[in-house]
Amino acid sequence: MSELRRELGLLEAVVYGVGLILGAGIYAILGEATGVTGGSIVISFLLAALIASLTGLSYAELASLFPKAEGDYIYVHEAFDRKLISDMTALGRLFMGVISSAAVALAFSGYLSAFVDVPSIPIAILLVVVMTGINFWGIDLSTKINVLFTGIEVAGLVIIIWIASGSWGNAEILHAPNGAFGVIHAGFLIFFAYLGFGSIVNLSEETEDATVTIPRAIIFSIGITTLLYVLVGLSAVALVDWRVLGRSASPLAEVARVGWGPLGSTVLGAIALFSTTNTVLILQISTSRLFYGVSKSEYHVFPEMFSRVHSSRQTPHYAVVVIGLLTIPFIFLGDIGLVAGLANLMLLIVFVLVNAALLKLRYSRPDLERGFRTPLNVGQLSITAVAGLLSSLGLIAFYVLTW
C-alpha cells in the first residue's frame, strides 16, 4: 500500500500551525468576542492563550512519543487501551475539524460580501469543494499555497498593528461591560482561535524527524500567534468602538477603514479572504489525515478503505472526499458563533482526554523515549497537564451552564 509523502520540515510545520491558528481566530471570531467583553478582549486573548499553552505542552510530549497521523486517537488508545474512549476521541476530533472548517468558510463569505453581494452559504460550500480538490491533489501543492497565504495573512495583521500602534494608549483594556463573565465568555470564544495547534500532530507522517519537529512546531506556533493576537486585539479596541466591532461581519476590515481609510478596508478585506481560505484548506488536510489514520486495519474505527492512499497523488483520497462532504451540512447552521461554540465543546472534551492520557502514560509507561518533556514536573506528575485538564473541564462547565 502507498504511504504518505514526507515533505514537511520545521519551517513548513510551523507555517501550517500559524496559518491555521490565525485564520480560525483573528479573522473569524474577533468581532463577536469583542462585542461580549469590550476593551478587555486583550485579557481574554491572554486567558485563552494560557489554557491553549497548557494543553499544547501535553500535545508536544505525546507527539514526540507517537508521531502518527492518528494524533489524539493514538494517545488515548495507548494510555487507556479502551476502544470506546479512543473511538470517542477520534469522533470528537473529526467533528471538531469539519465544524471548524464550516465556521471559517462562513467567515470567508462574510468578508467576500464586502466586495460583492453573494449568498453566504453557497459561497462557503464552493470554498470547501475547491479546498477538497487541492487537498486531494497533494501535500506539495497544499504546502506551497499555505506558505504563500500565511505570509499574506501575517502581513495583514502587521498592517493592523502598524496603523494602530500610535493609538494603543486609547485602549481601555480593563473595560469589561459584562464583568468577569464577559471576559471568560470571550475567552471561550477566542479559544476557537487556538484550535490549530492540536491539528499539527495529524501531519506527523508527512513531516521529517517528526518526534522532534512536531513538538517544536506546536510550541512555536502558539507563541507566534499569541503575540500577534494580543497586539491585534489591542489595536482593534484602540481604534474602533467595541460595540461596532461586535456588529461587524468583517471586524479587521473595519479597523483598517478607521485607521487607514477606504483603501485599508479593501486591503484587509482581501487579505482576510486569503486567511480564511488557508484555514479551510489546512483543516481539510489535518482532519482527513486523522480520518485516514484511524481507519487503518489495526484500529478498525472506520472501514479500512478510508486508509488507502492514491497511487500517484499519495494522498488519502477517500478520506479527503468524505471529510469535504461532512463539512457541508454544518455550513447550513449559518451562525458562526454557534458553529464556533460547538467546535469548542468538541475540542475541550478531546483536550481533557489528551491531558489525562499524558498523566496516565507518565506512570504506566515511564520508560518510553521522549523527544520532548513538559516543564514543571513533580516526580512523574506533569503540573502543566494537570492544569490543562482542569482548565479544559472548567471551560466545558462554563459552556454547559451558560451557552
Coordinates of C-alpha atoms in Angstrom, one line a residue:
M1 CA 0.0 0.0 0.0
S2 CA 1.3 3.5 -0.8
E3 CA 2.4 5.7 2.1
L4 CA 2.1 9.5 2.6
R5 CA 5.0 11.5 1.3
R6 CA 7.2 13.2 3.9
E7 CA 7.6 16.8 2.6
L8 CA 7.5 19.0 5.7
G9 CA 10.4 20.4 7.8
L10 CA 10.2 22.6 10.9
L11 CA 9.5 25.8 8.9
E12 CA 6.7 24.2 6.9
A13 CA 5.1 22.7 10.1
V14 CA 5.3 26.0 11.9
V15 CA 3.8 27.8 8.9
Y16 CA 0.9 25.2 8.9
G17 CA 0.3 25.8 12.5
V18 CA 0.5 29.6 12.3
G19 CA -1.7 29.7 9.2
L20 CA -4.4 27.5 10.7
I21 CA -4.5 29.3 14.1
L22 CA -4.5 32.8 12.7
G23 CA -7.2 32.2 10.1
A24 CA -9.5 30.4 12.5
G25 CA -9.3 33.2 15.1
I26 CA -8.4 36.7 14.4
Y27 CA -10.2 36.9 11.0
A28 CA -13.2 34.8 12.1
I29 CA -14.3 35.4 15.7
L30 CA -12.7 38.7 16.8
G31 CA -15.9 40.8 16.3
E32 CA -18.2 38.6 18.2
A33 CA -15.7 38.1 21.1
T34 CA -15.1 41.9 21.4
G35 CA -18.8 42.5 21.4
V36 CA -19.1 40.4 24.5
T37 CA -16.2 41.8 26.6
G38 CA -15.2 45.3 25.2
G39 CA -11.7 46.5 25.7
S40 CA -10.8 43.6 28.0
I41 CA -10.6 41.5 24.9
V42 CA -6.9 41.7 25.4
I43 CA -7.2 39.9 28.7
S44 CA -9.5 37.3 27.1
F45 CA -6.8 36.6 24.5
L46 CA -4.2 36.0 27.2
L47 CA -6.6 33.7 29.1
A48 CA -7.3 31.6 26.0
A49 CA -3.5 31.5 25.2
L50 CA -2.7 30.3 28.7
I51 CA -5.2 27.5 28.5
A52 CA -4.1 26.5 25.0
S53 CA -0.4 26.5 26.0
L54 CA -1.0 24.1 28.9
T55 CA -2.6 21.6 26.7
G56 CA -0.2 22.4 23.8
L57 CA 2.7 21.2 26.0
S58 CA 0.9 17.9 26.5
Y59 CA 0.4 17.5 22.8
A60 CA 4.1 18.3 22.3
E61 CA 5.2 15.5 24.6
L62 CA 2.7 13.0 23.2
A63 CA 3.6 13.8 19.6
S64 CA 7.3 13.0 20.4
L65 CA 6.1 9.6 21.8
F66 CA 3.8 8.7 19.0
P67 CA 4.5 10.6 15.7
K68 CA 1.4 9.2 13.9
A69 CA -1.3 10.8 11.8
E70 CA -3.9 9.4 14.2
G71 CA -2.8 12.1 16.7
D72 CA -5.2 12.3 19.7
Y73 CA -6.7 8.9 19.0
I74 CA -3.4 7.0 19.4
Y75 CA -2.5 9.0 22.5
V76 CA -5.7 8.0 24.3
H77 CA -5.6 4.5 22.8
E78 CA -2.0 3.9 24.1
A79 CA -2.8 5.3 27.5
F80 CA -6.1 3.7 28.4
D81 CA -6.4 0.7 26.0
R82 CA -10.2 1.3 26.0
K83 CA -11.6 1.2 22.5
L84 CA -14.7 3.2 23.4
I85 CA -12.7 6.0 24.9
S86 CA -10.3 6.2 22.0
D87 CA -13.1 5.9 19.4
M88 CA -15.0 8.8 21.0
T89 CA -11.8 10.8 20.9
A90 CA -11.4 10.2 17.2
L91 CA -15.1 11.1 16.6
G92 CA -14.8 14.3 18.7
R93 CA -11.7 15.4 16.8
L94 CA -13.2 14.6 13.4
F95 CA -16.4 16.5 14.1
M96 CA -14.4 19.4 15.6
G97 CA -12.4 19.5 12.3
V98 CA -15.5 19.6 10.0
I99 CA -17.4 22.0 12.3
S100 CA -14.4 24.4 12.4
S101 CA -14.0 24.2 8.7
A102 CA -17.6 25.2 8.2
A103 CA -17.3 28.1 10.6
V104 CA -14.2 29.5 8.8
A105 CA -15.9 29.0 5.4
L106 CA -18.8 31.1 6.7
A107 CA -16.3 33.8 7.8
F108 CA -14.9 33.8 4.2
S109 CA -18.4 34.5 2.9
G110 CA -18.7 37.4 5.4
Y111 CA -15.5 39.1 4.1
L112 CA -16.4 38.4 0.5
S113 CA -19.8 40.2 1.0
A114 CA -17.9 43.4 1.4
F115 CA -16.8 43.2 -2.3
V116 CA -19.8 41.5 -4.0
D117 CA -23.3 40.8 -3.0
V118 CA -23.3 37.0 -2.8
P119 CA -25.3 34.4 -0.9
S120 CA -23.1 33.3 2.1
I121 CA -24.0 29.6 2.3
P122 CA -23.4 28.6 -1.4
I123 CA -20.1 30.5 -1.4
A124 CA -19.0 28.7 1.7
I125 CA -19.9 25.4 0.2
L126 CA -18.0 26.2 -3.0
L127 CA -14.9 27.1 -1.0
V128 CA -15.0 23.7 0.8
V129 CA -15.3 21.9 -2.5
V130 CA -12.3 23.7 -4.1
M131 CA -10.2 23.1 -1.0
T132 CA -11.1 19.5 -1.0
G133 CA -9.8 19.3 -4.6
I134 CA -6.5 20.9 -3.6
N135 CA -6.2 18.5 -0.6
F136 CA -6.6 15.6 -3.0
W137 CA -4.0 16.9 -5.4
G138 CA -1.1 16.6 -3.0
I139 CA 0.7 17.8 0.1
D140 CA 3.3 19.6 -2.1
L141 CA 0.8 21.9 -3.7
S142 CA -1.0 22.4 -0.4
T143 CA 2.2 23.4 1.3
K144 CA 3.1 26.0 -1.4
I145 CA -0.4 27.5 -1.1
N146 CA -0.2 27.5 2.7
V147 CA 3.2 29.2 2.8
L148 CA 2.1 31.9 0.4
F149 CA -1.3 32.6 2.1
T150 CA 0.1 32.5 5.6
G151 CA 2.7 35.2 4.6
I152 CA -0.2 37.3 3.2
E153 CA -2.3 37.0 6.4
V154 CA 0.6 37.8 8.7
A155 CA 1.3 40.9 6.6
G156 CA -2.3 41.9 7.1
L157 CA -2.0 41.6 10.9
V158 CA 1.2 43.6 10.9
I159 CA -0.6 46.3 8.9
I160 CA -3.2 46.5 11.6
I161 CA -0.6 46.7 14.4
W162 CA 1.3 49.4 12.5
I163 CA -1.6 51.7 11.8
A164 CA -2.9 51.4 15.3
S165 CA 0.4 51.5 17.3
G166 CA 0.1 55.2 17.9
S167 CA -3.4 54.8 19.4
W168 CA -2.7 52.0 21.9
G169 CA -3.0 54.5 24.7
N170 CA -6.7 54.9 23.9
A171 CA -7.4 51.2 24.6
E172 CA -9.3 50.6 27.8
I173 CA -8.1 47.1 28.4
L174 CA -9.8 46.9 31.8
H175 CA -13.1 47.9 30.4
A176 CA -15.4 44.8 30.8
P177 CA -19.1 45.8 30.2
N178 CA -20.2 42.3 31.2
G179 CA -17.7 41.9 34.0
A180 CA -15.7 38.7 34.6
F181 CA -18.4 36.7 33.0
G182 CA -17.9 38.6 29.7
V183 CA -14.1 38.1 29.9
I184 CA -14.4 34.4 30.4
H185 CA -17.2 34.1 27.7
A186 CA -15.0 35.9 25.2
G187 CA -12.0 33.8 26.2
F188 CA -14.2 30.7 25.5
L189 CA -15.0 32.1 22.0
I190 CA -11.4 33.0 21.4
F191 CA -10.2 29.5 22.4
F192 CA -11.6 28.6 18.9
A193 CA -8.7 30.7 17.6
Y194 CA -6.2 28.2 19.0
L195 CA -7.6 25.0 17.6
G196 CA -4.8 24.8 15.1
F197 CA -2.0 23.6 17.4
G198 CA -3.8 20.3 18.0
S199 CA -4.1 19.6 14.3
I200 CA -0.4 19.9 13.7
V201 CA 0.1 16.4 15.1
N202 CA -2.0 15.0 12.2
L203 CA 0.8 15.9 9.8
S204 CA 3.3 13.7 11.6
E205 CA 3.5 11.1 8.9
E206 CA 4.3 13.8 6.3
T207 CA 6.9 15.5 8.5
E208 CA 10.7 14.8 8.6
D209 CA 12.0 13.8 12.0
A210 CA 8.5 14.2 13.4
T211 CA 9.4 13.2 17.0
V212 CA 11.4 16.5 17.3
T213 CA 9.9 18.7 14.6
I214 CA 6.2 18.4 15.6
P215 CA 6.7 19.3 19.3
R216 CA 8.8 22.4 18.3
A217 CA 6.2 23.4 15.7
I218 CA 3.4 23.3 18.3
I219 CA 5.3 25.5 20.7
F220 CA 6.5 28.0 18.1
S221 CA 3.0 28.2 16.6
I222 CA 1.3 29.1 19.9
G223 CA 4.0 31.6 20.8
I224 CA 4.0 33.4 17.5
T225 CA 0.2 33.6 17.2
T226 CA -0.3 34.7 20.8
L227 CA 2.0 37.7 20.3
L228 CA 0.1 38.7 17.1
Y229 CA -3.3 38.1 18.7
V230 CA -2.7 40.3 21.7
L231 CA -1.3 43.1 19.6
V232 CA -4.1 43.0 17.1
G233 CA -6.7 42.8 19.8
L234 CA -5.2 45.8 21.5
S235 CA -5.1 47.6 18.1
A236 CA -8.7 46.8 17.3
V237 CA -10.2 48.3 20.6
A238 CA -7.8 51.2 20.4
L239 CA -9.2 52.3 17.0
V240 CA -12.8 51.2 16.9
D241 CA -15.6 51.2 19.5
W242 CA -16.1 47.6 20.8
R243 CA -19.9 47.8 20.0
V244 CA -19.1 48.5 16.4
L245 CA -16.7 45.6 16.2
G246 CA -19.3 43.3 17.8
R247 CA -21.8 44.1 15.0
S248 CA -19.3 43.8 12.1
A249 CA -19.1 40.8 9.8
S250 CA -15.6 41.8 8.8
P251 CA -14.1 43.4 12.0
L252 CA -10.4 43.7 10.9
A253 CA -11.5 45.4 7.7
E254 CA -13.5 47.9 9.9
V255 CA -10.3 48.5 12.0
A256 CA -8.3 49.2 8.8
R257 CA -11.0 51.5 7.5
V258 CA -10.9 53.7 10.6
G259 CA -7.1 53.7 10.7
W260 CA -6.2 53.8 7.0
G261 CA -9.4 54.9 5.2
P262 CA -11.3 53.0 2.5
L263 CA -8.1 51.6 0.9
G264 CA -7.2 50.0 4.2
S265 CA -10.6 48.3 4.5
T266 CA -10.3 47.0 1.0
V267 CA -6.8 45.6 1.5
L268 CA -7.6 43.9 4.9
G269 CA -10.9 42.5 3.5
A270 CA -8.9 40.9 0.6
I271 CA -6.2 39.6 3.0
A272 CA -9.0 38.0 5.1
L273 CA -10.1 36.1 2.1
F274 CA -6.7 34.6 1.8
S275 CA -6.5 33.8 5.5
T276 CA -9.9 32.1 5.8
T277 CA -9.2 30.2 2.6
N278 CA -5.9 29.0 4.0
T279 CA -7.5 27.8 7.2
V280 CA -10.2 25.8 5.5
L281 CA -7.5 24.1 3.4
I282 CA -5.4 23.2 6.4
L283 CA -8.4 22.0 8.4
Q284 CA -9.4 19.8 5.5
I285 CA -5.9 18.4 5.3
S286 CA -5.4 17.7 9.0
T287 CA -8.9 16.2 9.5
S288 CA -8.6 13.9 6.5
R289 CA -5.2 12.7 7.8
L290 CA -6.8 11.8 11.1
F291 CA -9.6 10.0 9.4
Y292 CA -7.0 8.2 7.3
G293 CA -5.0 7.2 10.4
V294 CA -7.9 5.8 12.5
S295 CA -9.2 3.8 9.5
K296 CA -6.0 1.7 9.4
S297 CA -6.6 -2.1 9.8
E298 CA -5.1 -2.2 13.4
Y299 CA -7.7 0.2 14.7
H300 CA -11.0 -0.6 12.9
V301 CA -12.6 2.7 13.9
F302 CA -13.8 3.1 10.3
P303 CA -13.6 0.8 7.2
E304 CA -10.1 0.2 6.0
M305 CA -10.8 1.6 2.6
F306 CA -10.5 5.1 4.1
S307 CA -6.9 4.4 4.9
R308 CA -6.0 3.8 1.3
V309 CA -3.5 6.2 -0.4
H310 CA -3.9 7.3 -4.0
S311 CA -1.1 5.6 -6.0
S312 CA 0.0 8.7 -7.9
R313 CA -1.1 11.7 -5.7
Q314 CA 0.0 10.0 -2.5
T315 CA -2.9 11.4 -0.6
P316 CA -5.7 9.6 1.3
H317 CA -8.3 10.2 -1.4
Y318 CA -11.3 8.5 0.1
A319 CA -10.7 10.2 3.4
V320 CA -10.3 13.6 1.7
V321 CA -13.7 13.3 -0.1
V322 CA -15.6 12.1 3.0
I323 CA -14.3 15.0 5.2
G324 CA -15.2 17.5 2.5
L325 CA -18.7 16.1 2.3
L326 CA -19.2 16.0 6.1
T327 CA -18.3 19.7 6.3
I328 CA -21.1 20.9 4.1
P329 CA -24.1 20.2 6.4
F330 CA -22.6 22.3 9.2
I331 CA -22.4 25.3 6.9
F332 CA -26.2 25.4 6.9
L333 CA -26.2 26.4 10.5
G334 CA -25.3 29.8 9.3
D335 CA -24.3 31.3 12.7
I336 CA -20.5 31.5 13.1
G337 CA -20.9 32.0 16.9
L338 CA -23.0 28.8 17.3
V339 CA -20.7 26.9 15.0
A340 CA -17.6 28.0 16.9
G341 CA -19.2 27.1 20.2
L342 CA -19.9 23.6 19.0
A343 CA -16.4 23.2 17.8
N344 CA -15.0 24.4 21.1
L345 CA -17.1 21.9 23.1
M346 CA -15.8 19.0 20.9
L347 CA -12.2 20.3 21.2
L348 CA -12.3 20.7 25.0
I349 CA -13.6 17.2 25.5
V350 CA -10.7 15.9 23.5
F351 CA -8.3 18.1 25.4
V352 CA -9.4 16.6 28.7
L353 CA -8.7 13.1 27.3
V354 CA -5.3 14.1 25.9
N355 CA -4.1 15.7 29.2
A356 CA -5.4 12.6 31.1
A357 CA -3.5 10.4 28.6
L358 CA -0.2 12.1 29.3
L359 CA -0.7 11.8 33.0
K360 CA -1.5 8.1 32.7
L361 CA 1.4 7.4 30.4
R362 CA 3.9 9.1 32.8
Y363 CA 3.1 6.4 35.4
S364 CA 2.2 3.4 33.3
R365 CA 5.0 3.7 30.7
P366 CA 7.7 6.0 32.2
D367 CA 10.5 4.4 30.2
L368 CA 9.2 5.4 26.7
E369 CA 11.7 7.5 24.8
R370 CA 10.5 11.1 24.7
G371 CA 11.8 13.7 22.2
F372 CA 10.2 16.4 24.4
R373 CA 9.1 16.6 28.1
T374 CA 6.8 19.2 29.6
P375 CA 8.3 21.6 32.1
L376 CA 7.2 21.9 35.7
N377 CA 7.1 18.3 36.9
V378 CA 6.9 16.8 40.4
G379 CA 8.4 13.4 40.1
Q380 CA 6.4 11.8 37.2
L381 CA 3.5 14.2 37.6
S382 CA 3.2 16.9 34.9
I383 CA 1.8 20.1 36.6
T384 CA 1.0 21.6 33.2
A385 CA -1.0 18.6 32.2
V386 CA -3.0 18.7 35.4
A387 CA -3.6 22.5 34.9
G388 CA -4.6 21.8 31.2
L389 CA -7.0 19.1 32.3
L390 CA -8.7 21.2 35.0
S391 CA -8.9 24.4 32.8
S392 CA -10.5 22.4 30.0
L393 CA -13.0 20.9 32.4
G394 CA -13.7 24.4 33.7
L395 CA -14.5 25.7 30.2
I396 CA -16.7 22.8 29.5
A397 CA -18.7 23.5 32.6
F398 CA -18.9 27.2 31.6
Y399 CA -20.2 26.2 28.2
V400 CA -22.8 23.8 29.6
L401 CA -24.1 26.2 32.2
T402 CA -24.2 29.4 30.2
W403 CA -24.4 28.7 26.4

